[in-house]
Short mmCIF file of C-alpha atoms and ligand atoms in Angstrom, two decimals:
data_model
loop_
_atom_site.label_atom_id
_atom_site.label_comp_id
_atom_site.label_asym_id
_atom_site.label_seq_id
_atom_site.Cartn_x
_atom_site.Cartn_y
_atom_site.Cartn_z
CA UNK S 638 74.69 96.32 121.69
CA UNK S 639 76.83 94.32 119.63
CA UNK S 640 79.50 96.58 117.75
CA UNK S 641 78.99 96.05 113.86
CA UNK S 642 80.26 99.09 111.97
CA UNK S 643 83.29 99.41 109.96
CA UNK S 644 84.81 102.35 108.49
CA UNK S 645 87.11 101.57 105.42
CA UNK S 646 89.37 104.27 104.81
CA UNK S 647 91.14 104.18 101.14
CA UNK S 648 94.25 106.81 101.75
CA UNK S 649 95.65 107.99 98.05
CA UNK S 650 98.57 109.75 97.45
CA UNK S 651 96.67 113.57 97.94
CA UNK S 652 93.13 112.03 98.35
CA UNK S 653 91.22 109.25 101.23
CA UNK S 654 88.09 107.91 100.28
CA UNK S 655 85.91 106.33 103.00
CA UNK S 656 82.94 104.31 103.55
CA UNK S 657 81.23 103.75 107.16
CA UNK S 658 79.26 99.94 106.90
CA UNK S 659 77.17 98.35 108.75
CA UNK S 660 78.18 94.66 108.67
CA UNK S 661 74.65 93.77 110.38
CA UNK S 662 73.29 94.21 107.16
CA UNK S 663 75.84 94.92 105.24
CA UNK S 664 74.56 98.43 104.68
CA UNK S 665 76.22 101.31 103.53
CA UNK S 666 75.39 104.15 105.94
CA UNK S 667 77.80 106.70 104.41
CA UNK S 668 80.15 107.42 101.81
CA UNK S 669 82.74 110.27 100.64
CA UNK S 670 85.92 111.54 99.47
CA UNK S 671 88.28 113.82 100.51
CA UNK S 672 90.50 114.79 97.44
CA UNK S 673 93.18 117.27 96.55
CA UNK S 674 94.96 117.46 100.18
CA UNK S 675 97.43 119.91 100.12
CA UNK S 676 96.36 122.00 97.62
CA UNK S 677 94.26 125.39 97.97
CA UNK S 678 91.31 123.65 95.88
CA UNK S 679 90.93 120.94 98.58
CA UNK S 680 86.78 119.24 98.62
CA UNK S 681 85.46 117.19 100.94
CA UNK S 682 81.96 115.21 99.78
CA UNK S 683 80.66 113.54 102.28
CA UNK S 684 77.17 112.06 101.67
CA UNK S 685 75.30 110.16 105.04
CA UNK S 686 72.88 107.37 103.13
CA UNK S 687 71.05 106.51 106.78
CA UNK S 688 69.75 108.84 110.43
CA UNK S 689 68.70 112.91 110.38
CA UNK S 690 71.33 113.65 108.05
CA UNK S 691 70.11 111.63 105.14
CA UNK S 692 67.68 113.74 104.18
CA UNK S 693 70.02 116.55 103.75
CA UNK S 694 71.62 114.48 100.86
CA UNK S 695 75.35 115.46 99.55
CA UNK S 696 77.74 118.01 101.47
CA UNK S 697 80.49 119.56 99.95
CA UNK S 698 83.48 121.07 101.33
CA UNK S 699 85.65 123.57 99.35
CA UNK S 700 89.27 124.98 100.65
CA UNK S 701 92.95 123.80 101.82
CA UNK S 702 92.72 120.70 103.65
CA UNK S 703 96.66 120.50 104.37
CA UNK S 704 97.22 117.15 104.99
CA UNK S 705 96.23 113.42 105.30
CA UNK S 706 95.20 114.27 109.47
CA UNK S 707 93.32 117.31 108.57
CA UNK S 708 91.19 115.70 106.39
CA UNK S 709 90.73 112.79 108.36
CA UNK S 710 89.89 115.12 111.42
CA UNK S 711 87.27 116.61 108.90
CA UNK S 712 85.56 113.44 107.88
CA UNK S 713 85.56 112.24 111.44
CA UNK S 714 83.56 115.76 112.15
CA UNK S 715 81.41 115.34 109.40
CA UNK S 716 80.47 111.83 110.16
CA UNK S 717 79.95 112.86 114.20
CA UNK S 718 77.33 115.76 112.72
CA UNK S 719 74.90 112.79 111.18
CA UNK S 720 75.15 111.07 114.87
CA UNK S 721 77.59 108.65 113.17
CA UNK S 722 81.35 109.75 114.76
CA UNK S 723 84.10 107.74 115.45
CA UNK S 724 83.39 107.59 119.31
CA UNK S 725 80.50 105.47 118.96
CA UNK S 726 80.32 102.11 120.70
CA UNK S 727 78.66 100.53 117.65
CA UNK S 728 82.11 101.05 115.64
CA UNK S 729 83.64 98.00 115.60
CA UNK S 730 87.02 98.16 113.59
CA UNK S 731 88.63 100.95 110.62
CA UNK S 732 89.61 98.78 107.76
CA UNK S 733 92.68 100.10 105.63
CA UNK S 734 93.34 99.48 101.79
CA UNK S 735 97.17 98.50 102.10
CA UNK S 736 98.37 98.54 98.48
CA UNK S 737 101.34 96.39 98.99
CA UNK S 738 101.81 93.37 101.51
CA UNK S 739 104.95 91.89 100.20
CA UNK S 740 105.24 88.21 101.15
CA UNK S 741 104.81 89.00 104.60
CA UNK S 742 101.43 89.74 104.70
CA UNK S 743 98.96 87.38 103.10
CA UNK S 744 95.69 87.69 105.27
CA UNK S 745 93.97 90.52 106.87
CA UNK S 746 95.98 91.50 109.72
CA UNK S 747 95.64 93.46 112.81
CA UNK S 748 97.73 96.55 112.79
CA UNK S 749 100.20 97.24 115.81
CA UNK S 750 103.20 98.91 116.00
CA UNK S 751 105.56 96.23 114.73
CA UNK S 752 103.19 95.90 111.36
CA UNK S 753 103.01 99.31 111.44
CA UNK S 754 106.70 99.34 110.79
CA UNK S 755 106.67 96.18 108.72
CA UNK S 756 104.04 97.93 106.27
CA UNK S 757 106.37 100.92 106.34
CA UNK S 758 109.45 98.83 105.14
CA UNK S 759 107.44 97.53 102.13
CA UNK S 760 107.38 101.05 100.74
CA UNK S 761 110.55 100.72 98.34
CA UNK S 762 108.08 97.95 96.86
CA UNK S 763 105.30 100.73 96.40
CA UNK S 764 106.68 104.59 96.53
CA UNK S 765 103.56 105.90 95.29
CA UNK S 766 101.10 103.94 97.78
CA UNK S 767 102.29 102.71 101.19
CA UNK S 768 103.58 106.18 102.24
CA UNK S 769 99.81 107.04 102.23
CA UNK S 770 98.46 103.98 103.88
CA UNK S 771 101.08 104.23 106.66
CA UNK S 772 99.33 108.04 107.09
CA UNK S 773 95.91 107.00 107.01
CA UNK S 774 96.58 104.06 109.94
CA UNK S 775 98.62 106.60 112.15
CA UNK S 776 96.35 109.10 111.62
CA UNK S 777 93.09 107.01 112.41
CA UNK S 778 95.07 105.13 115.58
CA UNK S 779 95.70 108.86 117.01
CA UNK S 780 91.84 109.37 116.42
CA UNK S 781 90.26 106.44 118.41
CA UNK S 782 93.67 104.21 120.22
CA UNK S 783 91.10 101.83 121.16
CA UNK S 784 89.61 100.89 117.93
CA UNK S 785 91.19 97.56 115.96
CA UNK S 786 92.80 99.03 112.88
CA UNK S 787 93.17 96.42 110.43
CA UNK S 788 95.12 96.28 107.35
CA UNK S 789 93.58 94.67 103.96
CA UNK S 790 96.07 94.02 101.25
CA UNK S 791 95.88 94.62 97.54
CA UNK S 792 98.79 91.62 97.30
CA UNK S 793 96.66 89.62 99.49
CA UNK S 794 94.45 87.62 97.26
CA UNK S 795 97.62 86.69 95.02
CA UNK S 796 99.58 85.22 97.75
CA UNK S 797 98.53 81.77 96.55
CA UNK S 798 99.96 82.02 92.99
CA UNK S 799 102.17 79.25 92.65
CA UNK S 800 106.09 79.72 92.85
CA UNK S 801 106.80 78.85 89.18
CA UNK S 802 104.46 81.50 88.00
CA UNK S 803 105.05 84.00 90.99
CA UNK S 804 108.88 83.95 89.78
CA UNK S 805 110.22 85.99 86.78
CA UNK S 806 113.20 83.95 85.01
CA UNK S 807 116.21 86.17 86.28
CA UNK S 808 119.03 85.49 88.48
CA UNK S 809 117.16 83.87 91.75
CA UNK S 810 120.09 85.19 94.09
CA UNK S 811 119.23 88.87 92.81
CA UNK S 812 115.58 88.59 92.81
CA UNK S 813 115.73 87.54 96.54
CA UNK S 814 118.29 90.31 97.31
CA UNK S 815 115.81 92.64 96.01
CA UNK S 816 112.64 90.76 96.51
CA UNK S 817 111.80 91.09 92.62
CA UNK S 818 108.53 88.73 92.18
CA UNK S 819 105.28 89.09 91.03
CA UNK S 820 102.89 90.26 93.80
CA UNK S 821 99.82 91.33 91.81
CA UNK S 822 97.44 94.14 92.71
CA UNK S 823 93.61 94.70 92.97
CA UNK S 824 93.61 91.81 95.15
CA UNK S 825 90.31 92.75 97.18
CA UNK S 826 88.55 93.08 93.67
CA UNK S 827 89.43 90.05 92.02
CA UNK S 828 88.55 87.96 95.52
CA UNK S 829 85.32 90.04 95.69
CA UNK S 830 84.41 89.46 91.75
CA UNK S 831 85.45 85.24 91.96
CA UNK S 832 83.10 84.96 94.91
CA UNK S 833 80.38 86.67 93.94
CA UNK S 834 80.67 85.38 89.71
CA UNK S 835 80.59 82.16 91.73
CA UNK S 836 77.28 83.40 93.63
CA UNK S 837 75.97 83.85 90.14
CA UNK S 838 76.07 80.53 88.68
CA UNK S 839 74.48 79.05 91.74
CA UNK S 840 77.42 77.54 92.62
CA UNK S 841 80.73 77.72 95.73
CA UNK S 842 83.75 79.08 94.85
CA UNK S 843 85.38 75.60 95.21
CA UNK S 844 82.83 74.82 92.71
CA UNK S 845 84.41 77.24 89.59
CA UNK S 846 87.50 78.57 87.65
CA UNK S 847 86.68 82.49 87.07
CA UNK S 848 88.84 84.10 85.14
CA UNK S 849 88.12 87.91 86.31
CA UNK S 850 88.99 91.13 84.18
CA UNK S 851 89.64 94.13 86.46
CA UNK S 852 89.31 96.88 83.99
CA UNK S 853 89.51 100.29 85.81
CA UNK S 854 92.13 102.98 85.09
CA UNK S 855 94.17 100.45 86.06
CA UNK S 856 93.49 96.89 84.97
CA UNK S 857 94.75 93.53 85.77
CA UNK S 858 93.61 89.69 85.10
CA UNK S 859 93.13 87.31 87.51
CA UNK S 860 92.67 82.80 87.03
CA UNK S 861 90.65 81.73 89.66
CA UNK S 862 90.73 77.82 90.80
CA UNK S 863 88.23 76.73 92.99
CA UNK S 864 88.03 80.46 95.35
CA UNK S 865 92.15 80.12 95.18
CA UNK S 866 94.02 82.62 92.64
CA UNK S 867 96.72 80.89 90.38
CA UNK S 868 97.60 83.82 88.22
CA UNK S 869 97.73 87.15 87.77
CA UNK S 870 98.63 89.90 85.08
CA UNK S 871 100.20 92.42 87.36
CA UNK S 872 103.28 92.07 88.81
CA UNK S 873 106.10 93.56 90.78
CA UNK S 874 104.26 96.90 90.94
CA UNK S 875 100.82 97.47 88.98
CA UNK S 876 102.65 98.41 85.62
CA UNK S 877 102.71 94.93 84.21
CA UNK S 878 99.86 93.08 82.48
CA UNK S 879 97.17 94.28 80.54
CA UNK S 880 96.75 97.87 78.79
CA UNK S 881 95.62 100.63 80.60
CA UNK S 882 94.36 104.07 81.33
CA UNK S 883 98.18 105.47 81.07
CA UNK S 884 100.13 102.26 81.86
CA UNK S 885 101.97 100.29 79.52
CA UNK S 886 101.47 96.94 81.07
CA UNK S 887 103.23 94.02 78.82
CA UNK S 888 106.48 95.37 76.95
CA UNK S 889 110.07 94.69 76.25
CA UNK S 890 112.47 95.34 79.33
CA UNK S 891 114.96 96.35 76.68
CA UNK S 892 112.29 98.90 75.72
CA UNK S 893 114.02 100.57 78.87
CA UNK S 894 117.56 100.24 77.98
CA UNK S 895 117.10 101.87 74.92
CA UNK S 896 115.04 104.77 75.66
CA UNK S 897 118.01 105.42 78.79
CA UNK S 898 120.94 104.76 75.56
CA UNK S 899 119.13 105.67 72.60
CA UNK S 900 116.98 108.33 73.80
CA UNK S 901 118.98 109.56 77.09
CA UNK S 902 115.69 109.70 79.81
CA UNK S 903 116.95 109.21 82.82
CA UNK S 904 115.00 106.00 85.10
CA UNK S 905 112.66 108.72 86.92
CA UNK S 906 111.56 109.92 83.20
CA UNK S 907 110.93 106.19 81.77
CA UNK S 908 109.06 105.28 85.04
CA UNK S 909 106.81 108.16 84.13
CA UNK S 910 106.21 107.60 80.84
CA UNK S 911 105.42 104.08 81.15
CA UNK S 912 103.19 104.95 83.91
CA UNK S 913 101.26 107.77 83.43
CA UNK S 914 102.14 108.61 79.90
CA UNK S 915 101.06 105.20 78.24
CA UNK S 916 98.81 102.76 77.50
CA UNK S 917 95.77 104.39 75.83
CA UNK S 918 96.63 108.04 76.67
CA UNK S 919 100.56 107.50 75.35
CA UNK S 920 98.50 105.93 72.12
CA UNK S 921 95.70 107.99 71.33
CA UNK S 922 96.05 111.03 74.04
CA UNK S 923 92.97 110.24 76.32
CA UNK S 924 92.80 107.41 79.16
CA UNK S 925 89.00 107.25 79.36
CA UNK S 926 87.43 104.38 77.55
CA UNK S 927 84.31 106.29 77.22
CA UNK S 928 86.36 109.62 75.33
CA UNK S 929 88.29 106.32 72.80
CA UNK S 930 85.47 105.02 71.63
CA UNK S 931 83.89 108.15 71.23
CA UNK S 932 86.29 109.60 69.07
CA UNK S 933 86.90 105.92 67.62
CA UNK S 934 83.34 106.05 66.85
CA UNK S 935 83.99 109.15 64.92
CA UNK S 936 86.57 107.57 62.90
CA UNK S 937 89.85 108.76 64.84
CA UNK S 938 92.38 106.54 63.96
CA UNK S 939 94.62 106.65 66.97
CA UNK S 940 91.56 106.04 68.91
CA UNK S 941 90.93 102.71 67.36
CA UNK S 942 93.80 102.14 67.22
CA UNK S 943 94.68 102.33 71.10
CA UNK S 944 91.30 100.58 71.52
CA UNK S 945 92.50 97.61 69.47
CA UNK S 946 95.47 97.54 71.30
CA UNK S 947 93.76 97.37 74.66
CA UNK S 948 91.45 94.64 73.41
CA UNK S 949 93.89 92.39 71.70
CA UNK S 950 96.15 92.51 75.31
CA UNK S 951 92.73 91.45 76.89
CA UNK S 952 92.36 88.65 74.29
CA UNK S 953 96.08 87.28 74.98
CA UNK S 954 95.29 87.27 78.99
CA UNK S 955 91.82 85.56 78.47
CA UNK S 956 93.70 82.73 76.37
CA UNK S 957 96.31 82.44 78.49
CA UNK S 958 94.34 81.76 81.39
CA UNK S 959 92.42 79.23 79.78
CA UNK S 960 95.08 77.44 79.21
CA UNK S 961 96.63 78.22 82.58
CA UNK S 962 93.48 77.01 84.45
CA UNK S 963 92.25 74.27 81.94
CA UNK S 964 88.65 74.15 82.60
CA UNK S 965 87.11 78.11 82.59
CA UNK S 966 83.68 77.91 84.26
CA UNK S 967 83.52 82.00 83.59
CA UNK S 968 85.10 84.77 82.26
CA UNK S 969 83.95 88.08 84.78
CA UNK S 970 84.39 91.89 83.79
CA UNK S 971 84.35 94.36 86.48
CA UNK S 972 85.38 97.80 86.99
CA UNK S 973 84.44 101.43 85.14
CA UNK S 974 85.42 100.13 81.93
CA UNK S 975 84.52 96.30 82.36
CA UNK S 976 81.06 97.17 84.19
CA UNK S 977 80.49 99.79 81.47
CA UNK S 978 82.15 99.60 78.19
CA UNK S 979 79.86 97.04 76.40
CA UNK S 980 81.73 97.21 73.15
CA UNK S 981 85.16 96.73 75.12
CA UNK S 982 83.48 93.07 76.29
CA UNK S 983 81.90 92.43 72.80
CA UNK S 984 85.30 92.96 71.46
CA UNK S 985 87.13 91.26 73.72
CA UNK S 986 85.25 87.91 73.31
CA UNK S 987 84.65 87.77 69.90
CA UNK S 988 86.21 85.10 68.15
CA UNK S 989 86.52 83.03 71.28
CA UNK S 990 84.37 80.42 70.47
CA UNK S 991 86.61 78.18 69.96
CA UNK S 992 87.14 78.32 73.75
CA UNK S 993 83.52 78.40 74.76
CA UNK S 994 82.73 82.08 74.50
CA UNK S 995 80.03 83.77 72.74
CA UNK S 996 77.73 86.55 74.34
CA UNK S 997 74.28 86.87 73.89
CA UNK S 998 74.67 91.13 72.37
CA UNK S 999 72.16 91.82 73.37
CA UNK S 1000 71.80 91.20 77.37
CA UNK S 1001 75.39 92.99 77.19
CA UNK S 1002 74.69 95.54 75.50
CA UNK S 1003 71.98 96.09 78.37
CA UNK S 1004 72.75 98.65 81.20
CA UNK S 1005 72.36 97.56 84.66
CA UNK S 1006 74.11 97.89 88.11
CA UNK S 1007 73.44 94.60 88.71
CA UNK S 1008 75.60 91.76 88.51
CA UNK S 1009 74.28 89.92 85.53
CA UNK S 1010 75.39 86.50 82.89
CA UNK S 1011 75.55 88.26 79.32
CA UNK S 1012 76.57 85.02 77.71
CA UNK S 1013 74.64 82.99 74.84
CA UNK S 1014 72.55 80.54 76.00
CA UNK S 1015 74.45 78.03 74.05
CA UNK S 1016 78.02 79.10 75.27
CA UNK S 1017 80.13 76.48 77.44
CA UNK S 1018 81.73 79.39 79.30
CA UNK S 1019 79.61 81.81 81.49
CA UNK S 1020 80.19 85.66 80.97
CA UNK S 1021 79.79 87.63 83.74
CA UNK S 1022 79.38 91.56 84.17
CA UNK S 1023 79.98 92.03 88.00
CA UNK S 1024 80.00 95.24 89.92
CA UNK S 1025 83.17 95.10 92.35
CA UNK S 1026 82.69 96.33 95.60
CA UNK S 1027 86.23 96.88 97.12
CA UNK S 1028 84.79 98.56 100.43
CA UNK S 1029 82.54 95.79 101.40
CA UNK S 1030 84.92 93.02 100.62
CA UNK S 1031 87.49 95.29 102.72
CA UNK S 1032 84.79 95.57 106.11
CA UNK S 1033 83.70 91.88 105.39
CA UNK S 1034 87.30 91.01 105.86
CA UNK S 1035 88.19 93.14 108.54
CA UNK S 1036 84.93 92.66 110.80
CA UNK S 1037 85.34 88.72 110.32
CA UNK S 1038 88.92 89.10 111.61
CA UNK S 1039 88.01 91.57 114.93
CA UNK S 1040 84.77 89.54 115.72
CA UNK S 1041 86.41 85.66 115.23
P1 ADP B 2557 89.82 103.31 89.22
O1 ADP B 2557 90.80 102.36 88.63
O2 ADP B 2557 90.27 104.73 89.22
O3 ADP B 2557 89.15 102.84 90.49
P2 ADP B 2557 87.27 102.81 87.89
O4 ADP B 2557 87.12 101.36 88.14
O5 ADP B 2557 86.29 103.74 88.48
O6 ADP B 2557 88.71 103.34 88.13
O7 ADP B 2557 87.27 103.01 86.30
C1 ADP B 2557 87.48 104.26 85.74
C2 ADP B 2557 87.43 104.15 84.24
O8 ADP B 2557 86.21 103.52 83.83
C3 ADP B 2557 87.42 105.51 83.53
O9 ADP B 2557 88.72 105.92 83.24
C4 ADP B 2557 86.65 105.22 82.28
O10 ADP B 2557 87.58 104.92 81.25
C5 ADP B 2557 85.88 103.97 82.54
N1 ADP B 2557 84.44 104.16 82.44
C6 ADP B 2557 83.60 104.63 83.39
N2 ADP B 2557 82.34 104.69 82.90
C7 ADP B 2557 82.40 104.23 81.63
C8 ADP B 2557 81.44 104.04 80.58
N3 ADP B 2557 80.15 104.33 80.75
N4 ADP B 2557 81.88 103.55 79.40
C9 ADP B 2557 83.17 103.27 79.21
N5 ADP B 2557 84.12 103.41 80.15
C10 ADP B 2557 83.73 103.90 81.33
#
């Protein structure tokens, strides 16, 4: 029996999310979520989509799960109950979502103990991430020692970005000191989305320039040359770029001196607020697209407002690109809010005609999980709505890398 299943483990901050595929097919054969480790309220869903336990549907755990190994022990139990446990011969590899890769790491990469170490160095670089990949990994090698644990970056996909754009304009002997550049995030997404936009139009990835909007609770922009990225929105961490769920993205680094002069917050309290206290929820007071144009619906000023806002970023980034990649073949939404938010895409485009964009309203306006071309027949540039599929991309990588 050939080995062809790969569990992706997705370790947050206080929550791992986890999908066990079966690359034979590339079949999902199950899925959950462990969430709120540490706390009293801790639930595990765990949900087996193939075998006996199928049938059964959903399972839901309630009460403290104290820490990253604890709930991993309890997934790996739950999985073992639907004849699906991490002793099994037919498990070939656990694939990790590593947020940050630095330069170092560029390609999917094997973890021992000296990358093990190498990812934990990168956490200056990303505080609120790495810590909790570095968990996951130890806690899944002290599981199964056998098994090849392999590290997918979020940086990854980005490491091709050209120098000149990679670079911010600042001293270059204090940006190496502190390895200030721009990394870019979402990296499994925006490969994913490229490929499979180019899958759409009948066509390689060699074949198109994609320009692909990641538009989640976080959101970044990607231009896509040929399969190879060239740009990207995000940056040094994930806070620059396009507006988001509570991120700023795009604003004037003096906007930090003077809140710390002006207004006296101290770096911890700016870091905050420009994280998780801005972008639409700093503007209107909710981050969820579908609550904003609710209550913009309604007439709520602040909600149009931040909607406006988010929209006119997305405008600047799709312009830019074009210009950055000179011939767009399409323009791809992904994401809750870009597989979702119709009116955010109808926005966003309008008015672009100039550079080959118009949508036919109503194919976007249509719901589907699909990925799908909601363009006009007529338009030079293809619009694309396409579901991302981070855990696939992250077991396709992985299993091509343990089975090459
Ligand atoms: P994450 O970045 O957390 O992975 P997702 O890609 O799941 O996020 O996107 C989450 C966001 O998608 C939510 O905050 C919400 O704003 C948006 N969203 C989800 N469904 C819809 C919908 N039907 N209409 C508009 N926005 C939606």
């Amino acid at each position: 029996m050939t080995a062809s299943r790969v569990l992706v483990l997705n370790s947050g901050s206080s929550s791992v999310k986890y999908q066990l595929l079966d690359m034979a097919d590339r079949s999902r054969l199950a899925v959950g979520l462990v969430e709120r480790i540490g706390e009293e309220t801790s639930r595990l869903v765990h949900e087996p989509l193939t075998g006996p336990g199928a049938a059964g549907g959903r399972r839901e755990q309630l009460g403290p799960i104290a820490d990253h190994g604890a709930a991993l022990r309890a997934v790996a139990a739950e999985l073992a109950a639907d004849g699906l446990g991490l002793d099994s011969p037919e498990l070939a590899a656990v694939g990790h979502r590593v947020v940050h890769g630095g330069t170092k790491f560029t390609r999917p990469t094997v973890i021992d103990d000296t990358v093990l170490a190498e990812i934990r160095s990168l956490i200056p670089l990303a505080p609120l991430h790495n810590p909790a990949n570095v968990t996951g990994i130890e806690v899944a090698r002290e599981l199964r020692a056998d098994l090849p644990q392999v590290a997918v970056f979020d940086t990854a996909f980005h490491a091709t970005i050209p120098e000149y754009a990679a670079r911010y304009a600042i001293d270059a002997a204090t940006a190496d000191k502190y390895a200030i550049r721009r990394y870019g995030f979402h990296g499994t997404s925006h490969a994913y989305v490229s490929r499979a936009t180019a899958g759409l139009l009948g066509k390689a990835p060699e074949e198109v320039n994609v320009i692909v909007l990641h538009l989640g609770n976080g959101a970044s922009a990607s231009a896509v040359r040929g399969g190879v990225c060239v740009e990207t929105s995000m940056g040094l961490t994930p806070l620059e770029g396009l507006v988001m769920g509570t991120r700023s993205g795009d604003l004037d680094p003096a906007v930090v001196f003077h809140l710390a002069r002006v207004g006296g917050l101290s770096v911890d309290e700016i870091d905050s607020l420009l994280n998780k206290k801005s972008g639409l929820l700093g503007m209107c007071g909710d981050n969820d697209m579908r609550e904003v144009l609710r209550r913009a619906g309604e007439g709520d000023e602040a909600a149009a407002l931040a909607f406006a806002a988010y929209v006119h970023r997305l405008k600047k980034y799709i312009g830019a690109y074009s210009a950055v990649l000179g011939r767009v073949d399409a323009v791809a939404f992904t994401a809750g809010v870009g597989e979702n938010a119709h009116q955010v895409r109808e926005a966003a485009v309008d008015g672009l005609a100039e550079l080959g964009l118009a949508l036919d309203l109503e194919a976007n306006a249509a719901r589907s999980p699909e990925p799908r071309l909601v363009s006009a027949e007529y338009a030079r540039v293809a619009v694309a709505v396409v579901p991302t599929d981070e855990e696939l991309e992250i077991a396709t990588q992985a299993y091509a890398l343990v089975t090459q």
